[in-house]
XYZ file of C-alpha atoms in Angstrom:
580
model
C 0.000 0.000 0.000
C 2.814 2.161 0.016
C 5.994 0.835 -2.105
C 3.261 -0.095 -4.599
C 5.085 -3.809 -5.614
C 3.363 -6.747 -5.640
C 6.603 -8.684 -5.477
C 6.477 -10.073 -1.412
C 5.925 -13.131 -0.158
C 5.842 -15.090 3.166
C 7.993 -18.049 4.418
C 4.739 -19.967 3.188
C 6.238 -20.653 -0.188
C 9.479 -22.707 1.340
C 7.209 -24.299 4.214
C 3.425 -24.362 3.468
C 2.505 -23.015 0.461
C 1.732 -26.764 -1.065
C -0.866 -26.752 1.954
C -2.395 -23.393 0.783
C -2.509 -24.341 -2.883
C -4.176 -28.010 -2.535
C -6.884 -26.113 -0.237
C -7.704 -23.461 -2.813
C -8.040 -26.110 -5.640
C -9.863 -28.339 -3.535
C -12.149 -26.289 -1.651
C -11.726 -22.548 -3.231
C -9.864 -21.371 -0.238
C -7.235 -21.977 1.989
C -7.790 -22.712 5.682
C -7.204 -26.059 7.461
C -10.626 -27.315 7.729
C -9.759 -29.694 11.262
C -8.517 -29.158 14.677
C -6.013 -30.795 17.485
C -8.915 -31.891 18.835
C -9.741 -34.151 16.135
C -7.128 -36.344 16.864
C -9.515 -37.182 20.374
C -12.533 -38.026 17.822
C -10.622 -40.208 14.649
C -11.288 -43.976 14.486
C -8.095 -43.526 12.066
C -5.155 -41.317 11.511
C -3.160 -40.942 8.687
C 0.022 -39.311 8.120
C 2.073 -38.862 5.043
C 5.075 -37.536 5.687
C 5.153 -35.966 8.895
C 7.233 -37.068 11.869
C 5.566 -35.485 14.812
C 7.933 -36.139 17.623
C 10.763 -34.239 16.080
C 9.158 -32.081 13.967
C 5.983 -30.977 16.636
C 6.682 -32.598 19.693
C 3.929 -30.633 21.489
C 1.227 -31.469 19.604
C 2.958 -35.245 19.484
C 1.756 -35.689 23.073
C -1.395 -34.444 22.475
C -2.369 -37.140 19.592
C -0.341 -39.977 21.799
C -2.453 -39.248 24.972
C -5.829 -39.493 22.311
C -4.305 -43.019 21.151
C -3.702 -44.541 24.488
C -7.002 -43.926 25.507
C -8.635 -45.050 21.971
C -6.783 -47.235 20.380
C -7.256 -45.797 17.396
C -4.953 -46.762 14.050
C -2.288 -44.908 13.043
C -0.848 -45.264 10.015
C 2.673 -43.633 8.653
C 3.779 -43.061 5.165
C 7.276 -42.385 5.011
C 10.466 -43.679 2.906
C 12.160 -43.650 5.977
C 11.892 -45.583 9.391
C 11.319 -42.256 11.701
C 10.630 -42.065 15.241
C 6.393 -41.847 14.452
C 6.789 -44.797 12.278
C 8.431 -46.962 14.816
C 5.326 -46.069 16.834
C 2.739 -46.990 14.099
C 0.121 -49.755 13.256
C 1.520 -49.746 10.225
C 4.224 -48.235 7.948
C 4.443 -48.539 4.608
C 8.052 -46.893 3.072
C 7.136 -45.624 -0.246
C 9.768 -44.562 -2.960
C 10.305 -40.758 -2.613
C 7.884 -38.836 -4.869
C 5.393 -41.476 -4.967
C 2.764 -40.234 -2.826
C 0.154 -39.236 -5.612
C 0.197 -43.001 -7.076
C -0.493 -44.015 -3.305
C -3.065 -41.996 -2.695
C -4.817 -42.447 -6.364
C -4.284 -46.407 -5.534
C -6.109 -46.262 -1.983
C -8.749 -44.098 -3.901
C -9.020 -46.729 -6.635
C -9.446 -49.567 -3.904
C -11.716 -47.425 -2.145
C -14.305 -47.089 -5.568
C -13.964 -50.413 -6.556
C -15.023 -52.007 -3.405
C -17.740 -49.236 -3.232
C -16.491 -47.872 0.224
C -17.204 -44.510 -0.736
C -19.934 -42.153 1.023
C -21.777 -41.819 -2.213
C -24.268 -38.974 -0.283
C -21.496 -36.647 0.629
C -20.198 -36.726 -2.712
C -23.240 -36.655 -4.761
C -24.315 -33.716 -2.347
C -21.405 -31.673 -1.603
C -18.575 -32.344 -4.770
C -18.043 -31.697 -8.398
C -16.099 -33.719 -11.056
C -16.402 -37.203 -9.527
C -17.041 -38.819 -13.271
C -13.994 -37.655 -14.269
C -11.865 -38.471 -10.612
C -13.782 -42.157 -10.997
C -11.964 -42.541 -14.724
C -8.545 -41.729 -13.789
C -8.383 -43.829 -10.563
C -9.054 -46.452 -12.303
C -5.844 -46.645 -14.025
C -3.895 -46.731 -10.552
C -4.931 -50.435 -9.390
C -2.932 -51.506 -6.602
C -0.258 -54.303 -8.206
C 0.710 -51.224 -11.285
C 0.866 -48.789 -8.059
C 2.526 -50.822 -5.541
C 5.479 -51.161 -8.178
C 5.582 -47.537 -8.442
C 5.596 -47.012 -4.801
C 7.885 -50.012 -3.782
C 5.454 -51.319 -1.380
C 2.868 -54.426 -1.613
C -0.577 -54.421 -3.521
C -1.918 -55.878 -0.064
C -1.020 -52.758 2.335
C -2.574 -50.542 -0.070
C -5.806 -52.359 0.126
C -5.500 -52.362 4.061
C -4.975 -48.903 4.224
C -7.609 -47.763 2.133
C -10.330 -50.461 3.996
C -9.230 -49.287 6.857
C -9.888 -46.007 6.196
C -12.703 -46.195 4.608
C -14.033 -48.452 7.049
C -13.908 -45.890 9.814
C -16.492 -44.125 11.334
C -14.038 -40.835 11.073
C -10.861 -40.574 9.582
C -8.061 -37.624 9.252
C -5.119 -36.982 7.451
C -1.947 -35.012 8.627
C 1.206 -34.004 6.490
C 3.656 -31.684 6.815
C 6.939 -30.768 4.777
C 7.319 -34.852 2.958
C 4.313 -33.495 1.304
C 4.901 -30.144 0.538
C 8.334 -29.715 -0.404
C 7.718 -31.909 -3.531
C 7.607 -31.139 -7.511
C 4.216 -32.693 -7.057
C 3.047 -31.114 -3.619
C 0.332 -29.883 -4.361
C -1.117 -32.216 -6.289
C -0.369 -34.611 -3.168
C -2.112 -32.155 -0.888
C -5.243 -31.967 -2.975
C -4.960 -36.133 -3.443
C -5.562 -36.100 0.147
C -8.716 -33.675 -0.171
C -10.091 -36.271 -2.311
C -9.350 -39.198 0.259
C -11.191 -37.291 2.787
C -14.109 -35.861 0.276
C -14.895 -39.651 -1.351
C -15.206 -40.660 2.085
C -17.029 -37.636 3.761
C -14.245 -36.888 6.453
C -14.379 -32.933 6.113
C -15.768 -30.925 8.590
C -16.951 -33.179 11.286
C -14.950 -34.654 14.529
C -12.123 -36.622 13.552
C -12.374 -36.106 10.170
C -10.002 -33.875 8.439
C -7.483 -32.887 6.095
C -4.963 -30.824 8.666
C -1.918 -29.436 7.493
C 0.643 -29.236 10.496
C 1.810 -25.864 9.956
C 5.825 -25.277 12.042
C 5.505 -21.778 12.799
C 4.044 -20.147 14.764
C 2.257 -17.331 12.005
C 2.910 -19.312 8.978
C -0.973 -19.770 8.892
C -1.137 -15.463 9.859
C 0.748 -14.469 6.836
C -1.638 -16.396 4.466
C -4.936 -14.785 6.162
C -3.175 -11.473 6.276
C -1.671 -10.859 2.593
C 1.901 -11.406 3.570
C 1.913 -14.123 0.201
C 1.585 -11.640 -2.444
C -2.189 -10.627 -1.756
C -4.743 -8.360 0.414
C -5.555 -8.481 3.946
C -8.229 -11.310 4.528
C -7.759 -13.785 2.005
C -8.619 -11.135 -0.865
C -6.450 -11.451 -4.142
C -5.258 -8.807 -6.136
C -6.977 -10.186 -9.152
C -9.924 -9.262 -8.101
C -11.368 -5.831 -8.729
C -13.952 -5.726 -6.027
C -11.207 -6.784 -3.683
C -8.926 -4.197 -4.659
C -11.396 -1.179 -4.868
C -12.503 -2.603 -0.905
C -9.087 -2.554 0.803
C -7.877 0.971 -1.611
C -11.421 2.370 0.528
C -10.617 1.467 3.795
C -7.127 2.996 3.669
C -7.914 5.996 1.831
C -6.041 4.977 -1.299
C -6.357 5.377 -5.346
C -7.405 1.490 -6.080
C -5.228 1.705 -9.750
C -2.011 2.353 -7.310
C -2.463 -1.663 -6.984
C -1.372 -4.088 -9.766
C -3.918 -6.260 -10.968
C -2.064 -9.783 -10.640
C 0.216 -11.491 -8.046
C 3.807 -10.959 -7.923
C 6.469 -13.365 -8.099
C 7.177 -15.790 -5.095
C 9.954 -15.810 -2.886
C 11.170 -18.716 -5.125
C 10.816 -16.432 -8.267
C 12.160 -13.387 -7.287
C 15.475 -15.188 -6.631
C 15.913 -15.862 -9.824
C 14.317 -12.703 -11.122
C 17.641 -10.819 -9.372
C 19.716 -12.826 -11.453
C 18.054 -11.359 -14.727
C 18.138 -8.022 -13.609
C 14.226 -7.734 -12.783
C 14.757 -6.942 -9.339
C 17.417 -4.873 -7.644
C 16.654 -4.571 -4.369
C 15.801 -7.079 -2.024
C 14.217 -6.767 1.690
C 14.344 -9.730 4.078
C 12.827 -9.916 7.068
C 13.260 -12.977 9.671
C 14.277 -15.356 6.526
C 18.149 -16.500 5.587
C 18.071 -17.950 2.150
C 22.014 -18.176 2.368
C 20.527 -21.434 4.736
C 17.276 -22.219 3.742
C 17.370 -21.292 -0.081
C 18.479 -24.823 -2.600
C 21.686 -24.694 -4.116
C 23.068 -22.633 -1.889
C 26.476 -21.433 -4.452
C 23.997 -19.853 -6.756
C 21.647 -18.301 -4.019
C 25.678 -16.735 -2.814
C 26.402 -15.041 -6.436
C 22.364 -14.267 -7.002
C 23.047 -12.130 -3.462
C 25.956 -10.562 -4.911
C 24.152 -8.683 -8.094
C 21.748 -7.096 -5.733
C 22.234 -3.243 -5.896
C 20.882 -2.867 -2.234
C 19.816 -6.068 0.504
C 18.239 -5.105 3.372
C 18.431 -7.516 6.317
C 16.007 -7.101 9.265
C 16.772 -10.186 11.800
C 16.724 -10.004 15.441
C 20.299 -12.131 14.948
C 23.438 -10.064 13.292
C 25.317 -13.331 12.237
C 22.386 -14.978 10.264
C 24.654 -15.980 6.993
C 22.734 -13.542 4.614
C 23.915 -10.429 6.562
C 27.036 -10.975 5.512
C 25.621 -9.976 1.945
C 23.823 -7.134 2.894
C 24.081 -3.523 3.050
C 21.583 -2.100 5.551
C 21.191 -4.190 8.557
C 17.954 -3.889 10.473
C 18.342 -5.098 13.873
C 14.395 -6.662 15.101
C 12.907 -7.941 18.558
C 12.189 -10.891 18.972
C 8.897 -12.802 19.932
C 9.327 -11.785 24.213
C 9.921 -7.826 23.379
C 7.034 -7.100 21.418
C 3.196 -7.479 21.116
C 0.717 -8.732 18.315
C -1.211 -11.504 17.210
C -0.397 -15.037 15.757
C -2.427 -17.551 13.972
C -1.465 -21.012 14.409
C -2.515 -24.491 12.236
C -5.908 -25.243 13.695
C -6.530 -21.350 13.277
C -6.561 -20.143 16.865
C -5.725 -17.010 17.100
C -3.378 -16.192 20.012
C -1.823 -12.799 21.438
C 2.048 -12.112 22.622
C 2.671 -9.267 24.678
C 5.906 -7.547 25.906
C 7.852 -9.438 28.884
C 11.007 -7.119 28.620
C 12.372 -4.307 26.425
C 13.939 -4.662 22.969
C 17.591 -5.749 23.943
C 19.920 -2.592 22.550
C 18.804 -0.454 19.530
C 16.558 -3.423 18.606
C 13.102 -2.793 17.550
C 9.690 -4.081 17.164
C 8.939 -5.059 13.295
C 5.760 -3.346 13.907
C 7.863 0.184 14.763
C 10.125 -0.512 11.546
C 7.525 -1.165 9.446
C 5.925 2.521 10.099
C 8.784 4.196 10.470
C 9.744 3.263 7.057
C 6.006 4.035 5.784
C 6.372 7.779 7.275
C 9.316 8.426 5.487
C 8.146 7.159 2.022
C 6.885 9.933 0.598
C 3.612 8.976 -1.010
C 0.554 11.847 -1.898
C -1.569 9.414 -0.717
C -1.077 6.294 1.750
C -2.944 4.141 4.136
C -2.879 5.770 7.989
C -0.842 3.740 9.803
C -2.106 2.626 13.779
C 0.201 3.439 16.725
C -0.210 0.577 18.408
C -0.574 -3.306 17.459
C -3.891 -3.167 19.119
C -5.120 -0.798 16.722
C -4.031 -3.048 14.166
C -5.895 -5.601 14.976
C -9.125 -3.554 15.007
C -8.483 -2.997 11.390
C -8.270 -6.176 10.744
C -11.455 -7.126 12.372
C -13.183 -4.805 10.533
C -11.644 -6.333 7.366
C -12.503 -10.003 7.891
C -16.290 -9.055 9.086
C -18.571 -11.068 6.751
C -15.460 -13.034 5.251
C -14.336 -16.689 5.456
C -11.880 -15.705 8.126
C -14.168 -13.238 10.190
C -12.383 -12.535 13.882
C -14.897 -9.760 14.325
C -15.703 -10.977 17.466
C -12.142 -10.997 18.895
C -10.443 -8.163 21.242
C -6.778 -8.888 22.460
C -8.941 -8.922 26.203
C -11.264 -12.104 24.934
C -8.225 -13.689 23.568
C -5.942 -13.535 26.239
C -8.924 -15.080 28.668
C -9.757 -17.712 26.363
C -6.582 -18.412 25.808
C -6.723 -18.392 22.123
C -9.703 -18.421 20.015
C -10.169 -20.141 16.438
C -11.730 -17.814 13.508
C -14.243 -17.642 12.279
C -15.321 -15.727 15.297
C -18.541 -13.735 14.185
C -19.106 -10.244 16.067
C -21.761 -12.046 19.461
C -19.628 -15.168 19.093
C -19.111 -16.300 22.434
C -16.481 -19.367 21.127
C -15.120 -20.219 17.419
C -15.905 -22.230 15.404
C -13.542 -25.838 15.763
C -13.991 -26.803 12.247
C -14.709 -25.560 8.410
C -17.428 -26.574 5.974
C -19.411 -28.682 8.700
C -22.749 -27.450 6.583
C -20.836 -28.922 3.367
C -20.685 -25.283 1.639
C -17.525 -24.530 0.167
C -15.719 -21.537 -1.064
C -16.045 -21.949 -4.711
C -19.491 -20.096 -6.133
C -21.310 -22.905 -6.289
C -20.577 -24.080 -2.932
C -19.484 -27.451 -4.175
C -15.799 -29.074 -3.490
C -13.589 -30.101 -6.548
C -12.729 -33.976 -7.014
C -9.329 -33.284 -8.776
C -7.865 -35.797 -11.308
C -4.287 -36.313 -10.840
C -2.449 -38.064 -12.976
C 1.210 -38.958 -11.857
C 3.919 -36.779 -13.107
C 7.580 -38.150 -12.730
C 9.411 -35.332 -13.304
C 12.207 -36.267 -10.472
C 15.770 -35.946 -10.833
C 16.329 -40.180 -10.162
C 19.301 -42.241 -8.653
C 21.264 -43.666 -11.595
C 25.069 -45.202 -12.179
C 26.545 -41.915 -11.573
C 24.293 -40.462 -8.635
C 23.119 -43.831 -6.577
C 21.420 -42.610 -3.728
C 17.938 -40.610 -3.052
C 18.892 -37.652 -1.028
C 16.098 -37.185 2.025
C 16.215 -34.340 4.342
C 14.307 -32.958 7.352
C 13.889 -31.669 11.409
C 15.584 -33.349 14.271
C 13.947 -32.468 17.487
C 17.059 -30.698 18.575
C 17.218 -27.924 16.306
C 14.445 -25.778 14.406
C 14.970 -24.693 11.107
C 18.323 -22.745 10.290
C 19.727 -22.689 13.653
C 19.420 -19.136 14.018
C 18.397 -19.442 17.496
C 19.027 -23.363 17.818
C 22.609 -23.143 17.398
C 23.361 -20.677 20.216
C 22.354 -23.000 22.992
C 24.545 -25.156 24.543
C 22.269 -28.329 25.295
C 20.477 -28.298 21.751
C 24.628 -28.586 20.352
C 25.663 -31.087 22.703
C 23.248 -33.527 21.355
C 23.019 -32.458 17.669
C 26.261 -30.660 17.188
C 27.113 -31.076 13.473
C 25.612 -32.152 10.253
C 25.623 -35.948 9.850
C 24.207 -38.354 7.317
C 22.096 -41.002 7.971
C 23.225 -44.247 5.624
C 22.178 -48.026 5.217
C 24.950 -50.151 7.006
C 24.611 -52.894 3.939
C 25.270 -49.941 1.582
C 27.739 -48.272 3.689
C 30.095 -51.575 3.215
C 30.026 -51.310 -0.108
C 31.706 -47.980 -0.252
C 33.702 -48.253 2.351
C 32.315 -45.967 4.688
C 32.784 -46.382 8.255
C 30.158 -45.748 10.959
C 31.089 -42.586 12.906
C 33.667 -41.573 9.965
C 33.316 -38.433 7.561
C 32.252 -39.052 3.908
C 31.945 -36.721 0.789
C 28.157 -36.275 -0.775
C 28.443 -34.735 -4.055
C 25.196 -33.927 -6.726
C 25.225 -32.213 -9.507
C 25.237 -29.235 -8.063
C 27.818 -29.559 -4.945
C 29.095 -31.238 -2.359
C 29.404 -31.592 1.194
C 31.705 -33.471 4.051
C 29.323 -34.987 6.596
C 29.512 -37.607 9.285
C 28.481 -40.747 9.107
C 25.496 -42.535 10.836
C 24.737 -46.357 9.919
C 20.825 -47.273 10.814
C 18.443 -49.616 9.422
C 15.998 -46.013 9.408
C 16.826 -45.885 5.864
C 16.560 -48.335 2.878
C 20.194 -49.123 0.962
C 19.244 -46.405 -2.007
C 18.766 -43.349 0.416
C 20.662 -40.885 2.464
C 18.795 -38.329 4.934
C 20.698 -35.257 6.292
C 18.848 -32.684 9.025
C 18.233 -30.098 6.935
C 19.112 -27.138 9.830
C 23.129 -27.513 8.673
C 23.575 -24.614 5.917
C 27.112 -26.242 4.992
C 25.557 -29.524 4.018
C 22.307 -30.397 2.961
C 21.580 -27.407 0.725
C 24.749 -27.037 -1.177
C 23.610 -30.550 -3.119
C 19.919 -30.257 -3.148
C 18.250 -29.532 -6.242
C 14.861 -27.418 -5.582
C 12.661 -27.791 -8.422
C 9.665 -26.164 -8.288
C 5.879 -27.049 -7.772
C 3.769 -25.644 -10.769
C 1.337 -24.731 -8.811
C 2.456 -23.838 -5.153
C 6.409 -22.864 -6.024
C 7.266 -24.939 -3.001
C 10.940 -26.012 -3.692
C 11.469 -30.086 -3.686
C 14.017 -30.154 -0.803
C 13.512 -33.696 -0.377
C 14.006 -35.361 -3.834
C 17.467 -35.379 -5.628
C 20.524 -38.228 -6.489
C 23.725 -38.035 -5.027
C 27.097 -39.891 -4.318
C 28.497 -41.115 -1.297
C 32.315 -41.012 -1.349
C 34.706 -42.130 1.068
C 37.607 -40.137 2.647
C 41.122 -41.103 3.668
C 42.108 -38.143 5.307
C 39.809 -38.031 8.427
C 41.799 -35.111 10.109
C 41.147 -32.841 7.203
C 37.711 -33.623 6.951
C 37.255 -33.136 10.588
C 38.925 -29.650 10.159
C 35.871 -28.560 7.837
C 33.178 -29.026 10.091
């Protein structure tokens, strides 16, 4: 509203934005339709790629105590043997990439055996004829040789499910952070819509979102948008929010900008020159992490706002911008079961820190604009706005104060101005955001468009959390407990496989791709199958330098997880100690 670009975006495209684009194709919008809570109702859980005690260890407890008191099945899809799948009913290790022929398989079980609730989808869904005809190519003995699992646990999983008198679905980042995430995402919307598990107890589709606004910045136009889950394709939309803040509507474009994963790229071209991050560090969390180094480089100005001087990107910058963190300043936060909870001030910004909130309107006064939205003076004020913008919308918190939210201790939208409580789940009533208030059965035809182990590059590369360290290690890595038990990057490799090569346990080996390579320790375990490596993912000097990061059509999520590389062995163990 006052730089007048529509090239921003929010750490949604690198961690959720798979999520947010299955929703909208599935059921016009994004929002998780479920809850935490529906983990206490489901007669069956499923989770595709998600390892909940290291990734969400909270909310780990929370569906453990649920299954010790029901019983309930839990079943984990996951290449790899992780902590959640050494605690499930049943675990079937697909190939990597493979999730779409899994779920189009269960589907195809699922029709065939006429398990489907034929009401829900004859009542609440459109395109079912044309779903029907393409899972019928995906019969479980093509699929299971796609997948690299057995025709017979595809047929258990999908009677099981089926079967239940609720059902849910969780994924997190084996999902998104795909070539095909999205098209898994909105695979599982169809799961859940052919069997009527949306919008009632225990039966959901629930992204598990890892921080704690990702969900905020999607409601609140952070991903390239308008405040309240209004696009800048749309006129009406437009000509609403230019109103409230007292602004020309034609000083907005018409059209998204790029991503976050597009503007990258767009520096390198000369398109953009100036680049302003705030609380992200692609120089760690970016693919390919020599080209993300030079792309820095061309930039005629970086700006760097980070509550942490030494994040690696500052070191390419030219104005630093030094931000509180969480304790020193106030505001809301949306989290994934869309409770809305409120922060406020424990201490003073350390040194010449500030709030974003400050920054942000400090840099607004100075911008010299003839016309511009009035910026609040306080956070609270803020938030009024914002009510008034989401009355009457999907995402209405009209009924919200920072007073009612602090006593409740959260509250999920929509909250409706008289609303005593929110509202636990979406599209309980079976009206959904498209215009004719009907969900989207979504063909999906399998797309392997995977960089694939071959002679040269044996190994699938896998990468993700351990539970002591979140994300970069901007915070992580400055505490002394979370380093004594995860203190450098290490590579998880099949004992069988490791013998082969050479490779000791507990020794350091060189992982090269086509891109780069990396000296890592080695861990032998039986978690992985004798074609796979996994690497944390928090180590900028390892996992990212090899990784490929193509990009989702649809969501441009980058496919962290997916890429062939070589394991080489090294004779001079000093030296390679010496590097990390």
């Amino acid at each position: 509203g006052v730089i007048g670009t529509n090239n921003y975006d929010g750490n949604t495209t690198l961690c959720m934005s798979s999520a947010v684009s299955g929703y909208k194709r599935s059921f016009g919008s994004d929002g998780p339709p479920g809850c935490y809570e529906d983990f206490e109702h489901t007669d069956c859980l499923l989770a595709i790629g998600s390892n909940l005690p290291e990734q969400h260890p909270v909310i780990y407890w929370r569906m453990r105590e649920a299954r010790e008191k029901r019983k309930f099945p839990l079943i984990v899809v996951d290449p790899r043997v992780t902590m959640l799948a050494q605690n499930a009913d049943m675990h079937l290790p697909i190939s990597p990439g493979t999730d779409v022929v899994l779920l189009n398989s269960i589907a195809h079980v699922i029709l065939q055996e006429g398990l489907q609730d034929q009401v829900y989808i004859e009542a609440h869904t459109e395109g079912y004829a044309a779903f029907k005809e393409l899972v019928e190519h995906y019969d479980p003995v093509s699929a299971a040789k796609i997948c690299g699992i057995d025709e017979d646990s595809i047929r258990n999983v999908a009677r099981l499910y089926a079967e239940a008198a609720s059902a849910m679905t969780i994924w997190t980042m084996g999902i998104n952070q795909s070539t095909h995430g999205s098209d898994g995402v909105v695979a599982i919307n169809n799961l859940n819509l052919i069997t009527g598990n949306i919008g009632k107890p225990g039966g959901s589709s629930l992204s598990i979102t890892g921080q704690c606004n990702a969900m905020g910045t999607r409601e609140w136009s952070s991903c390239s948008g308008l405040p309240g889950y209004r696009a800048l394709e749309k006129e009406q939309d437009r000509r609403e929010i230019a109103d409230y803040w007292g602004i020309d509507a034609d000083f907005f474009p018409d059209r998204r900008g790029l991503f976050m994963t597009d503007i990258l790229p767009a520096i390198e071209t000369g398109q953009i020159k100036g680049l302003w991050l705030i609380a992200t560090n692609p120089m760690t969390s970016m693919p390919n992490t020599a080209r993300i180094r030079k792309t820095l480089e061309k930039l005629e100005i970086l700006v760097v706002q980070d509550a942490y001087a030494d994040v690696e990107t500052n070191e390419y910058s030219h104005v630093f911008l030094p931000a509180a963190i969480w304790a020193e300043k106030e505001g809301v936060f949306t989290n994934t079961e869309r409770r809305v909870n409120l922060i406020r001030n424990v201490i003073e910004p350390f040194g010449e820190s500030k709030p974003d909130f400050w920054i942000f309107n400090e840099l607004a006064r100075r911008i010299e604009r003839e016309r511009k939205p009035n910026f609040p003076e306080t956070t609270e004020q803020v938030f009024e706005e914002m009510k008034q913008l989401s009355s009457g919308r999907m995402l209405d918190i009209s009924g919200m104060s920072y007073e009612r939210i602090e006593r409740k201790r959260g509250l999920q939208w929509p909250c409706r101005d008289g609303d005593e409580d929110g509202e636990q789940r979406l599209y309980g009533d079976g009206v959904f955001q498209y215009p004719d208030g009907r969900a989207r059965l979504i063909p999906l035809p399998f797309v392997d468009n995977n960089e694939r182990p071959d002679e040269q590059y044996p190994f699938w590369l896998n990468s993700g959390r351990v539970v002591e360290h979140f994300h970069s290690r901007t915070r992580t890595g400055k505490i002394g407990n979370q380093n004594k038990f995860s203190p450098t990057p290490y590579m998880e490799m099949n004992p069988d496989a490791a013998l082969e090569l050479g490779v000791e346990h507990g020794t350091y080996a060189r992982l090269v791709s086509r891109r780069g390579d990396a000296v890592v320790l080695v861990q032998c375990t039986q978690r992985v199958p004798r074609d796979m490596v996994f690497i944390p993912f928090h180590f900028h000097e390892c996992v990212n330098r090899v990784s490929l990061g193509l990009l989702d059509p649809y969501s441009r999520q980058p496919a962290f997880k997916q890429c062939a590389v070589r394991v080489e062995a090294i004779e001079d163990q000093q030296a390679a100690s010496a590097i990390n």
